[in-house]
Amino acid sequence: MRDFGFGILGTGMIAKAIADAVEAAGNARLAAVSSRNLAKAEAFVAARPGTDAVEGLADLLARQDVDAVYVAIPTTAKEEAALAAVAAGKHVLVDKPFVDASSVARMARASAESGLLFMDATHFVHHPRRDALRSAIEERIGRPRSLHGHFYTSLKDRQNIRFDPTAEPTGALGDLGWYSVRAVVEYLRPEGALSRVSAACERDPESGAVSQVTALLDFEGGQNASFGAGFLTGTSVNAFTLVGFEGVITLDDFVMNWTNSFEYQDSSCPTGYTHRKGRMTPKDFIFVDTPSDTPQQVLMIENFAALARSGERERRRGFAEAAERTQAYLDAVWAAIVAR
């Protein structure tokens, strides 16, 4: 059986990270990269022997060696491209942000009805730490009651597409806030519907884009979550604290682990989580190592290829539901921002 063939739609920074991941995966190959500007696609694949450059989506979808399309284009264009890929019989791996939960649902439903896989491209849920942590939560901290996350980065180039509200309507909320809210779905796992949402944002004075957001979500089951996300800081921070009735779990690299993510490669920093309870001081904190020699973005590609070929409906549905639920919470935050 030949390796699972990926086509990439888009030539930005994250597309490069996924191209590298496909090339490192044990069960996939990068067949082609597409851009509306052929010269950009050609430059992208120049150092990637065996990968073709194509112009436009139609030429990418016409290729028999492309089994799936990774969609890494502006948010407002993603659904149309993803649905076209599904109509052409291709599985779709779609990078966030998304327009809204109904858009996610349409892509997921169209894929399922065609016997194809829809998955959002959230890397951290494919790292072994995710399952190890989920299985340890009850024993270490009891029932989770709240999660507090934040993801900030330094992005001051106003030419970056994230500062274009016509292409990326929700700015930092959809781009960075996605991860904290996905952590809520994965680890807090709220009981009941949202009962209250409060949010505030800052907008970039030059572009009007949402450059920073802070939000609080209350759930009917008594749990709550808060998060902050923003572009205009002097460093990158991605961390969360999960609070239970019997202790606390913290991660200070939950989006991009220090060890071997596409952003960081520091083997001196193990990947895991920190557990504390009672009146512990830092010397007594318990660090639980959850290693993986394979980077999480490569694991995502390998898992995607395997799931696309296996056709396991329950696992496919699980990924789609997690994406829809994440986006539904983000939609509620966005509504609170717009209403202010």
PDB file of N, CA and C in Angstrom, residues 75 96-100 151-152 162 168-182 197-203 209-217 226-231 326-338:
ATOM      1  N   THR A  75      -9.448  32.345   7.081  1.00  0.00           N
ATOM      2  CA  THR A  75     -10.637  31.753   7.696  1.00  0.00           C
ATOM      3  C   THR A  75     -11.884  31.877   6.838  1.00  0.00           C
ATOM      4  N   LYS A  96      -7.510  25.846  12.253  1.00  0.00           N
ATOM      5  CA  LYS A  96      -8.322  26.929  12.797  1.00  0.00           C
ATOM      6  C   LYS A  96      -7.641  28.259  12.400  1.00  0.00           C
ATOM      7  N   PRO A  97      -8.319  29.417  12.564  1.00  0.00           N
ATOM      8  CA  PRO A  97      -9.657  29.634  13.112  1.00  0.00           C
ATOM      9  C   PRO A  97     -10.751  29.229  12.116  1.00  0.00           C
ATOM     10  N   PHE A  98     -11.978  29.133  12.679  1.00  0.00           N
ATOM     11  CA  PHE A  98     -13.152  28.870  11.866  1.00  0.00           C
ATOM     12  C   PHE A  98     -14.108  30.063  11.972  1.00  0.00           C
ATOM     13  N   VAL A  99     -15.000  30.177  11.005  1.00  0.00           N
ATOM     14  CA  VAL A  99     -15.949  31.292  11.016  1.00  0.00           C
ATOM     15  C   VAL A  99     -16.897  31.177  12.198  1.00  0.00           C
ATOM     16  N   ASP A 100     -17.490  29.995  12.375  1.00  0.00           N
ATOM     17  CA  ASP A 100     -18.388  29.754  13.493  1.00  0.00           C
ATOM     18  C   ASP A 100     -18.680  28.256  13.581  1.00  0.00           C
ATOM     19  N   PHE A 151      -2.795  32.195  26.351  1.00  0.00           N
ATOM     20  CA  PHE A 151      -1.893  32.029  25.219  1.00  0.00           C
ATOM     21  C   PHE A 151      -1.643  33.424  24.648  1.00  0.00           C
ATOM     22  N   TYR A 152      -0.441  33.880  24.852  1.00  0.00           N
ATOM     23  CA  TYR A 152      -0.022  35.182  24.339  1.00  0.00           C
ATOM     24  C   TYR A 152       1.232  35.006  23.503  1.00  0.00           C
ATOM     25  N   ARG A 162      -3.349  38.097  10.420  1.00  0.00           N
ATOM     26  CA  ARG A 162      -4.113  38.123  11.670  1.00  0.00           C
ATOM     27  C   ARG A 162      -4.596  39.524  12.026  1.00  0.00           C
ATOM     28  N   GLU A 168      -9.689  37.426   8.824  1.00  0.00           N
ATOM     29  CA  GLU A 168      -9.672  36.757  10.134  1.00  0.00           C
ATOM     30  C   GLU A 168     -10.554  37.552  11.091  1.00  0.00           C
ATOM     31  N   PRO A 169     -11.860  37.376  11.008  1.00  0.00           N
ATOM     32  CA  PRO A 169     -12.804  38.252  11.715  1.00  0.00           C
ATOM     33  C   PRO A 169     -12.634  38.307  13.226  1.00  0.00           C
ATOM     34  N   THR A 170     -12.278  37.190  13.866  1.00  0.00           N
ATOM     35  CA  THR A 170     -12.222  37.186  15.331  1.00  0.00           C
ATOM     36  C   THR A 170     -10.821  37.367  15.888  1.00  0.00           C
ATOM     37  N   GLY A 171      -9.852  37.602  15.040  1.00  0.00           N
ATOM     38  CA  GLY A 171      -8.506  37.949  15.487  1.00  0.00           C
ATOM     39  C   GLY A 171      -7.926  36.983  16.498  1.00  0.00           C
ATOM     40  N   ALA A 172      -7.430  37.528  17.607  1.00  0.00           N
ATOM     41  CA  ALA A 172      -6.757  36.721  18.630  1.00  0.00           C
ATOM     42  C   ALA A 172      -7.688  35.706  19.279  1.00  0.00           C
ATOM     43  N   LEU A 173      -8.975  35.970  19.303  1.00  0.00           N
ATOM     44  CA  LEU A 173      -9.909  35.015  19.903  1.00  0.00           C
ATOM     45  C   LEU A 173      -9.897  33.694  19.143  1.00  0.00           C
ATOM     46  N   GLY A 174     -10.101  33.762  17.836  1.00  0.00           N
ATOM     47  CA  GLY A 174     -10.149  32.541  17.055  1.00  0.00           C
ATOM     48  C   GLY A 174      -8.800  31.893  16.870  1.00  0.00           C
ATOM     49  N   ASP A 175      -7.761  32.709  16.790  1.00  0.00           N
ATOM     50  CA  ASP A 175      -6.431  32.172  16.508  1.00  0.00           C
ATOM     51  C   ASP A 175      -5.775  31.578  17.753  1.00  0.00           C
ATOM     52  N   LEU A 176      -5.711  32.332  18.841  1.00  0.00           N
ATOM     53  CA  LEU A 176      -5.039  31.882  20.058  1.00  0.00           C
ATOM     54  C   LEU A 176      -6.019  31.385  21.115  1.00  0.00           C
ATOM     55  N   GLY A 177      -7.172  32.032  21.227  1.00  0.00           N
ATOM     56  CA  GLY A 177      -8.155  31.616  22.215  1.00  0.00           C
ATOM     57  C   GLY A 177      -8.658  30.200  21.960  1.00  0.00           C
ATOM     58  N   TRP A 178      -8.612  29.768  20.699  1.00  0.00           N
ATOM     59  CA  TRP A 178      -9.034  28.404  20.353  1.00  0.00           C
ATOM     60  C   TRP A 178      -8.391  27.372  21.269  1.00  0.00           C
ATOM     61  N   TYR A 179      -7.100  27.534  21.561  1.00  0.00           N
ATOM     62  CA  TYR A 179      -6.361  26.491  22.277  1.00  0.00           C
ATOM     63  C   TYR A 179      -6.797  26.377  23.733  1.00  0.00           C
ATOM     64  N   SER A 180      -6.989  27.508  24.395  1.00  0.00           N
ATOM     65  CA  SER A 180      -7.454  27.447  25.775  1.00  0.00           C
ATOM     66  C   SER A 180      -8.848  26.847  25.851  1.00  0.00           C
ATOM     67  N   VAL A 181      -9.695  27.197  24.892  1.00  0.00           N
ATOM     68  CA  VAL A 181     -11.056  26.661  24.898  1.00  0.00           C
ATOM     69  C   VAL A 181     -11.043  25.179  24.549  1.00  0.00           C
ATOM     70  N   ARG A 182     -10.141  24.767  23.665  1.00  0.00           N
ATOM     71  CA  ARG A 182     -10.022  23.332  23.383  1.00  0.00           C
ATOM     72  C   ARG A 182      -9.539  22.592  24.628  1.00  0.00           C
ATOM     73  N   VAL A 197     -21.545  34.031  30.034  1.00  0.00           N
ATOM     74  CA  VAL A 197     -20.269  34.331  29.383  1.00  0.00           C
ATOM     75  C   VAL A 197     -19.998  35.820  29.526  1.00  0.00           C
ATOM     76  N   SER A 198     -18.815  36.143  29.992  1.00  0.00           N
ATOM     77  CA  SER A 198     -18.384  37.539  30.074  1.00  0.00           C
ATOM     78  C   SER A 198     -17.088  37.667  29.283  1.00  0.00           C
ATOM     79  N   ALA A 199     -16.927  38.760  28.559  1.00  0.00           N
ATOM     80  CA  ALA A 199     -15.720  38.909  27.750  1.00  0.00           C
ATOM     81  C   ALA A 199     -15.429  40.379  27.494  1.00  0.00           C
ATOM     82  N   ALA A 200     -14.160  40.669  27.343  1.00  0.00           N
ATOM     83  CA  ALA A 200     -13.706  42.000  26.969  1.00  0.00           C
ATOM     84  C   ALA A 200     -12.552  41.834  25.990  1.00  0.00           C
ATOM     85  N   CYS A 201     -12.391  42.809  25.107  1.00  0.00           N
ATOM     86  CA  CYS A 201     -11.302  42.697  24.146  1.00  0.00           C
ATOM     87  C   CYS A 201     -10.657  44.055  23.909  1.00  0.00           C
ATOM     88  N   GLU A 202      -9.465  44.001  23.372  1.00  0.00           N
ATOM     89  CA  GLU A 202      -8.777  45.188  22.878  1.00  0.00           C
ATOM     90  C   GLU A 202      -8.653  45.048  21.370  1.00  0.00           C
ATOM     91  N   ARG A 203      -8.789  46.141  20.664  1.00  0.00           N
ATOM     92  CA  ARG A 203      -8.626  46.132  19.212  1.00  0.00           C
ATOM     93  C   ARG A 203      -7.402  46.953  18.817  1.00  0.00           C
ATOM     94  N   ALA A 209      -8.387  45.048  14.269  1.00  0.00           N
ATOM     95  CA  ALA A 209      -8.422  43.623  14.585  1.00  0.00           C
ATOM     96  C   ALA A 209      -8.428  43.407  16.093  1.00  0.00           C
ATOM     97  N   VAL A 210      -9.059  42.329  16.532  1.00  0.00           N
ATOM     98  CA  VAL A 210      -9.039  41.958  17.949  1.00  0.00           C
ATOM     99  C   VAL A 210      -7.626  41.483  18.278  1.00  0.00           C
ATOM    100  N   SER A 211      -6.933  42.252  19.090  1.00  0.00           N
ATOM    101  CA  SER A 211      -5.538  41.933  19.406  1.00  0.00           C
ATOM    102  C   SER A 211      -5.383  41.257  20.760  1.00  0.00           C
ATOM    103  N   GLN A 212      -6.395  41.386  21.615  1.00  0.00           N
ATOM    104  CA  GLN A 212      -6.344  40.738  22.922  1.00  0.00           C
ATOM    105  C   GLN A 212      -7.765  40.521  23.431  1.00  0.00           C
ATOM    106  N   VAL A 213      -7.977  39.392  24.118  1.00  0.00           N
ATOM    107  CA  VAL A 213      -9.300  39.084  24.652  1.00  0.00           C
ATOM    108  C   VAL A 213      -9.148  38.378  25.991  1.00  0.00           C
ATOM    109  N   THR A 214     -10.065  38.668  26.896  1.00  0.00           N
ATOM    110  CA  THR A 214     -10.152  37.988  28.178  1.00  0.00           C
ATOM    111  C   THR A 214     -11.600  37.551  28.368  1.00  0.00           C
ATOM    112  N   ALA A 215     -11.798  36.303  28.810  1.00  0.00           N
ATOM    113  CA  ALA A 215     -13.169  35.794  28.888  1.00  0.00           C
ATOM    114  C   ALA A 215     -13.361  34.896  30.095  1.00  0.00           C
ATOM    115  N   LEU A 216     -14.608  34.831  30.562  1.00  0.00           N
ATOM    116  CA  LEU A 216     -15.021  33.956  31.654  1.00  0.00           C
ATOM    117  C   LEU A 216     -16.254  33.189  31.204  1.00  0.00           C
ATOM    118  N   LEU A 217     -16.225  31.860  31.376  1.00  0.00           N
ATOM    119  CA  LEU A 217     -17.340  31.011  31.001  1.00  0.00           C
ATOM    120  C   LEU A 217     -17.816  30.248  32.233  1.00  0.00           C
ATOM    121  N   SER A 226     -11.714  30.341  32.485  1.00  0.00           N
ATOM    122  CA  SER A 226     -11.318  31.680  32.066  1.00  0.00           C
ATOM    123  C   SER A 226     -10.099  31.544  31.169  1.00  0.00           C
ATOM    124  N   PHE A 227      -9.923  32.518  30.312  1.00  0.00           N
ATOM    125  CA  PHE A 227      -8.722  32.502  29.479  1.00  0.00           C
ATOM    126  C   PHE A 227      -8.416  33.896  28.963  1.00  0.00           C
ATOM    127  N   GLY A 228      -7.172  34.084  28.609  1.00  0.00           N
ATOM    128  CA  GLY A 228      -6.712  35.297  27.961  1.00  0.00           C
ATOM    129  C   GLY A 228      -5.905  34.927  26.740  1.00  0.00           C
ATOM    130  N   ALA A 229      -5.984  35.756  25.706  1.00  0.00           N
ATOM    131  CA  ALA A 229      -5.240  35.504  24.476  1.00  0.00           C
ATOM    132  C   ALA A 229      -4.905  36.842  23.840  1.00  0.00           C
ATOM    133  N   GLY A 230      -3.709  36.937  23.281  1.00  0.00           N
ATOM    134  CA  GLY A 230      -3.348  38.198  22.650  1.00  0.00           C
ATOM    135  C   GLY A 230      -2.072  38.123  21.853  1.00  0.00           C
ATOM    136  N   PHE A 231      -1.953  39.059  20.910  1.00  0.00           N
ATOM    137  CA  PHE A 231      -0.803  39.121  20.022  1.00  0.00           C
ATOM    138  C   PHE A 231       0.300  40.055  20.512  1.00  0.00           C
ATOM    139  N   THR A 326     -15.755  23.190  20.786  1.00  0.00           N
ATOM    140  CA  THR A 326     -14.781  24.274  20.996  1.00  0.00           C
ATOM    141  C   THR A 326     -15.253  25.547  20.321  1.00  0.00           C
ATOM    142  N   GLN A 327     -15.664  25.420  19.066  1.00  0.00           N
ATOM    143  CA  GLN A 327     -16.082  26.601  18.325  1.00  0.00           C
ATOM    144  C   GLN A 327     -17.369  27.186  18.882  1.00  0.00           C
ATOM    145  N   ALA A 328     -18.268  26.352  19.385  1.00  0.00           N
ATOM    146  CA  ALA A 328     -19.511  26.865  19.969  1.00  0.00           C
ATOM    147  C   ALA A 328     -19.210  27.742  21.189  1.00  0.00           C
ATOM    148  N   TYR A 329     -18.257  27.327  22.016  1.00  0.00           N
ATOM    149  CA  TYR A 329     -17.875  28.155  23.163  1.00  0.00           C
ATOM    150  C   TYR A 329     -17.239  29.463  22.696  1.00  0.00           C
ATOM    151  N   LEU A 330     -16.395  29.384  21.656  1.00  0.00           N
ATOM    152  CA  LEU A 330     -15.794  30.604  21.116  1.00  0.00           C
ATOM    153  C   LEU A 330     -16.859  31.525  20.530  1.00  0.00           C
ATOM    154  N   ASP A 331     -17.857  30.949  19.886  1.00  0.00           N
ATOM    155  CA  ASP A 331     -18.955  31.767  19.346  1.00  0.00           C
ATOM    156  C   ASP A 331     -19.663  32.528  20.461  1.00  0.00           C
ATOM    157  N   ALA A 332     -19.838  31.875  21.606  1.00  0.00           N
ATOM    158  CA  ALA A 332     -20.500  32.531  22.734  1.00  0.00           C
ATOM    159  C   ALA A 332     -19.656  33.685  23.260  1.00  0.00           C
ATOM    160  N   VAL A 333     -18.344  33.486  23.282  1.00  0.00           N
ATOM    161  CA  VAL A 333     -17.456  34.573  23.704  1.00  0.00           C
ATOM    162  C   VAL A 333     -17.514  35.718  22.703  1.00  0.00           C
ATOM    163  N   TRP A 334     -17.496  35.378  21.429  1.00  0.00           N
ATOM    164  CA  TRP A 334     -17.561  36.412  20.393  1.00  0.00           C
ATOM    165  C   TRP A 334     -18.870  37.201  20.507  1.00  0.00           C
ATOM    166  N   ALA A 335     -19.974  36.527  20.761  1.00  0.00           N
ATOM    167  CA  ALA A 335     -21.251  37.208  20.926  1.00  0.00           C
ATOM    168  C   ALA A 335     -21.206  38.177  22.093  1.00  0.00           C
ATOM    169  N   ALA A 336     -20.523  37.774  23.165  1.00  0.00           N
ATOM    170  CA  ALA A 336     -20.404  38.658  24.333  1.00  0.00           C
ATOM    171  C   ALA A 336     -19.549  39.877  24.001  1.00  0.00           C
ATOM    172  N   ILE A 337     -18.526  39.690  23.180  1.00  0.00           N
ATOM    173  CA  ILE A 337     -17.678  40.806  22.768  1.00  0.00           C
ATOM    174  C   ILE A 337     -18.473  41.780  21.900  1.00  0.00           C
ATOM    175  N   VAL A 338     -19.193  41.251  20.956  1.00  0.00           N
ATOM    176  CA  VAL A 338     -19.956  42.089  20.013  1.00  0.00           C
ATOM    177  C   VAL A 338     -21.049  42.856  20.759  1.00  0.00           C
TER     178      VAL A 338
END
